Tab-separated table of C-alpha atoms and ligand atoms in Angstrom:
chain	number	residue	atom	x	y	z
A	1150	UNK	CA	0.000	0.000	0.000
A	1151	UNK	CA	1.163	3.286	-0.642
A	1152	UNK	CA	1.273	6.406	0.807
A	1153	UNK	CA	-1.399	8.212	-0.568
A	1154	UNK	CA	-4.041	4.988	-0.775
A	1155	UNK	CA	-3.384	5.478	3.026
A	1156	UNK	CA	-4.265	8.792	3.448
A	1157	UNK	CA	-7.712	10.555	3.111
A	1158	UNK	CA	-9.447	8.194	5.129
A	1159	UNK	CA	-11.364	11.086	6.771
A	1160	UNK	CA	-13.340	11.121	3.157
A	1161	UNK	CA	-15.545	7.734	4.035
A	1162	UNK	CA	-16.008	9.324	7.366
A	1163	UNK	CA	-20.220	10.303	7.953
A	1164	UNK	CA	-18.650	13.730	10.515
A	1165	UNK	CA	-16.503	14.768	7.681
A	1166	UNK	CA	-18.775	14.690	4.942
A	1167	UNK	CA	-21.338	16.244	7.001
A	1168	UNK	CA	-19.249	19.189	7.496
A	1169	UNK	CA	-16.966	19.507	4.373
A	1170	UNK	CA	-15.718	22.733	5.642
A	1171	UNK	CA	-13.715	21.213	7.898
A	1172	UNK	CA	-12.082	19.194	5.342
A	1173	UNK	CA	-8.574	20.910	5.868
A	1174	UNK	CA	-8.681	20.126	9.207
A	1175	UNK	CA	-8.691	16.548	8.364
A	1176	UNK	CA	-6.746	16.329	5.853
A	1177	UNK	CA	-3.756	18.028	8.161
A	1178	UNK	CA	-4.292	16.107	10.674
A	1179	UNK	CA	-4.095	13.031	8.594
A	1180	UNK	CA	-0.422	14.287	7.874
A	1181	UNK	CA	-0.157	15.373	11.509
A	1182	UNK	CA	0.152	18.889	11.205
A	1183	UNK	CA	-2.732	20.860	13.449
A	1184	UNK	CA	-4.747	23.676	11.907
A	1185	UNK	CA	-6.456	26.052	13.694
A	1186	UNK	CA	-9.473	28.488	11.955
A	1187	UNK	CA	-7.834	31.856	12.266
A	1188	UNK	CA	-8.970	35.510	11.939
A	1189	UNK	CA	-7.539	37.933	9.390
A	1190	UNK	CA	-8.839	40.826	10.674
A	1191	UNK	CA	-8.002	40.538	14.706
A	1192	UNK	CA	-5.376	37.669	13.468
A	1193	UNK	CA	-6.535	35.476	16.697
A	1194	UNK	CA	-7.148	32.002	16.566
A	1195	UNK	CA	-10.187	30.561	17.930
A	1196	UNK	CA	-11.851	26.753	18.944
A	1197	UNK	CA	-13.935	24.786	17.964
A	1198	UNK	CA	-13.435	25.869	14.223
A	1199	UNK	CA	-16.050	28.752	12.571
A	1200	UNK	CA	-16.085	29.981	9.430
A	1201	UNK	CA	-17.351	33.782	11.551
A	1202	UNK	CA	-14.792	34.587	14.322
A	1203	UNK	CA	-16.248	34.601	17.603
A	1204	UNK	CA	-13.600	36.914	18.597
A	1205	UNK	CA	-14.683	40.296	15.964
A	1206	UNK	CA	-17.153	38.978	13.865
A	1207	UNK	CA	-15.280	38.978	11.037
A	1208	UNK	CA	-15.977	36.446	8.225
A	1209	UNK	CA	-12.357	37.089	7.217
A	1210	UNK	CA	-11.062	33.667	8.399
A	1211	UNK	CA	-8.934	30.765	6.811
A	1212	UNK	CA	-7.066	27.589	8.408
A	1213	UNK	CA	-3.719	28.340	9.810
A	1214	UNK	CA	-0.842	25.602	10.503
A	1215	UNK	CA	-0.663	26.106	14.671
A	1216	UNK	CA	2.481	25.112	16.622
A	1217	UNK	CA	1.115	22.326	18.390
A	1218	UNK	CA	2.202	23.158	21.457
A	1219	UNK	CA	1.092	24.187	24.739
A	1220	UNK	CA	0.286	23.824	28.395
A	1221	UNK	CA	-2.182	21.505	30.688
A	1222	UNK	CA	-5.168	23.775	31.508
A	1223	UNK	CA	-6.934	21.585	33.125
A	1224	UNK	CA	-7.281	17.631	33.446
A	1225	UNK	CA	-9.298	14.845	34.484
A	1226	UNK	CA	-8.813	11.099	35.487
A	1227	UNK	CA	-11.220	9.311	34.484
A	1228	UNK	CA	-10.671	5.941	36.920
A	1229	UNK	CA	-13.752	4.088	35.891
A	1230	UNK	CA	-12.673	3.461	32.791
A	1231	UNK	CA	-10.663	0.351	32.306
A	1232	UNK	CA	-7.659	1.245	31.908
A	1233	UNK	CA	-7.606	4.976	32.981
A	1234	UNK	CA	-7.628	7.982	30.964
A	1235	UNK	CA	-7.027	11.950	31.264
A	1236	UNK	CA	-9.571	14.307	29.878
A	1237	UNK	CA	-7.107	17.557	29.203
A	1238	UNK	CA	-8.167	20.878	28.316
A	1239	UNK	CA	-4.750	22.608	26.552
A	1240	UNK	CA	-4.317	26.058	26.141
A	1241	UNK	CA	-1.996	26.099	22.960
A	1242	UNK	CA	0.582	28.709	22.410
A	1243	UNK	CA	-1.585	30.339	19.796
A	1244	UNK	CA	-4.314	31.022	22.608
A	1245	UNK	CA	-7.169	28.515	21.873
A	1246	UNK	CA	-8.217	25.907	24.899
A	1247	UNK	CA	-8.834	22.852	23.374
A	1248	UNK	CA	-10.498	19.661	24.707
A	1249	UNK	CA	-8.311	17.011	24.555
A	1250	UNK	CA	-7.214	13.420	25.796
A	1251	UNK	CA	-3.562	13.022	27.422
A	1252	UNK	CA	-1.884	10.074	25.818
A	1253	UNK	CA	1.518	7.946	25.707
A	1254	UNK	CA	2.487	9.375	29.190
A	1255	UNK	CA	2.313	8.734	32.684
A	1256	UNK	CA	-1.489	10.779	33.145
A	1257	UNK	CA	-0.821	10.551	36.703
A	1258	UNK	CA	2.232	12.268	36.829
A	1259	UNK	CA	0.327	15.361	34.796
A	1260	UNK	CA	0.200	19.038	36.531
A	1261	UNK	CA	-1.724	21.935	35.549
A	1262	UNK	CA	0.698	23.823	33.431
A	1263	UNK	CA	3.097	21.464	32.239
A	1264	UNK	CA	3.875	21.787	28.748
A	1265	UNK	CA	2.354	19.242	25.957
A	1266	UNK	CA	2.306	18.536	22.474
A	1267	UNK	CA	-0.019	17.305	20.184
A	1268	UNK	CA	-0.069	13.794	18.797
A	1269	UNK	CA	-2.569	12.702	16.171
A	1270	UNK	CA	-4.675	9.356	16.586
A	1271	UNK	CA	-7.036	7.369	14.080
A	1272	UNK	CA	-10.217	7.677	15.816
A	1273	UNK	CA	-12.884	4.721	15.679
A	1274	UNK	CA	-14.551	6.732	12.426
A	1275	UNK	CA	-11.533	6.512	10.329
A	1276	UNK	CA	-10.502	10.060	10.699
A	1277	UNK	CA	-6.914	11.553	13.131
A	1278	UNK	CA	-7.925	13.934	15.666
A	1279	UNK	CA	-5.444	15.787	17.773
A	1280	UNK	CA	-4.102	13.902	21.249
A	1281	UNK	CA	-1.938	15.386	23.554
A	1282	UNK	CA	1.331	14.195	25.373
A	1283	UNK	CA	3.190	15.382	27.888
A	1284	UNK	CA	6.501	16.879	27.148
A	1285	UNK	CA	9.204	15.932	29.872
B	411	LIG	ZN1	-11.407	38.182	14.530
């Protein structure tokens, strides 16, 4: 199999097509790179993605490549699941606080401000979403 038969696996996926203006998104994060919809008018980024910013109201907005970085926010264990997993809110670097699952760390050695970095995960619907790990 080659590369590209392996990639665009978001395009069979029912969330994608429903909203094919998220496409990019997908697409990126199929290749591992995280975009984020910014403004080009208050040049903010904002989350979840819209095609108005929330931040001016400016329909002046396109898909930006973000760093992928940034700090615990906030986190949860969730202990009833077998095994164990963090729910993680991450503020990135380019402002946004995104909701978010901690993986390939210890989760219970997480604390609110460490820094993390996002990892991208096939997801049960075909598509890659954006994980985050812990960085040191
Ligand atoms: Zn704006």
């Amino acid at each position: 199999m080659n590369r590209q038969s392996e990639l665009s696996t978001y395009l069979n996926d029912p969330y994608a097509q429903a909203y094919p203006e998220t496409a990019p998104f997908w697409a990126a994060a199929e290749r591992g790179q995280l975009l984020l919809r910014t403004c080009n008018q208050c040049n903010r980024a904002h989350w979840y993605p819209r095609i108005v910013c929330p931040l001016c109201a400016s329909d002046d907005t396109d898909w930006k490549p973000a760093s992928g970085q940034g700090s615990l926010y906030a986190f949860s264990i969730i202990e009833r699941a077998d095994p164990p997993y963090a729910l993680a809110y991450v503020e990135l670097d380019e402002g946004p606080i995104i909701l978010s699952n901690l993986v390939d760390c210890d989760i219970r050695a997480a604390k609110i401000g460490q820094r993390v970095s996002a990892v991208f995960r096939q997801t049960p619907d075909g598509r890659y979403a954006p994980f985050f790990t812990r960085l040191a």
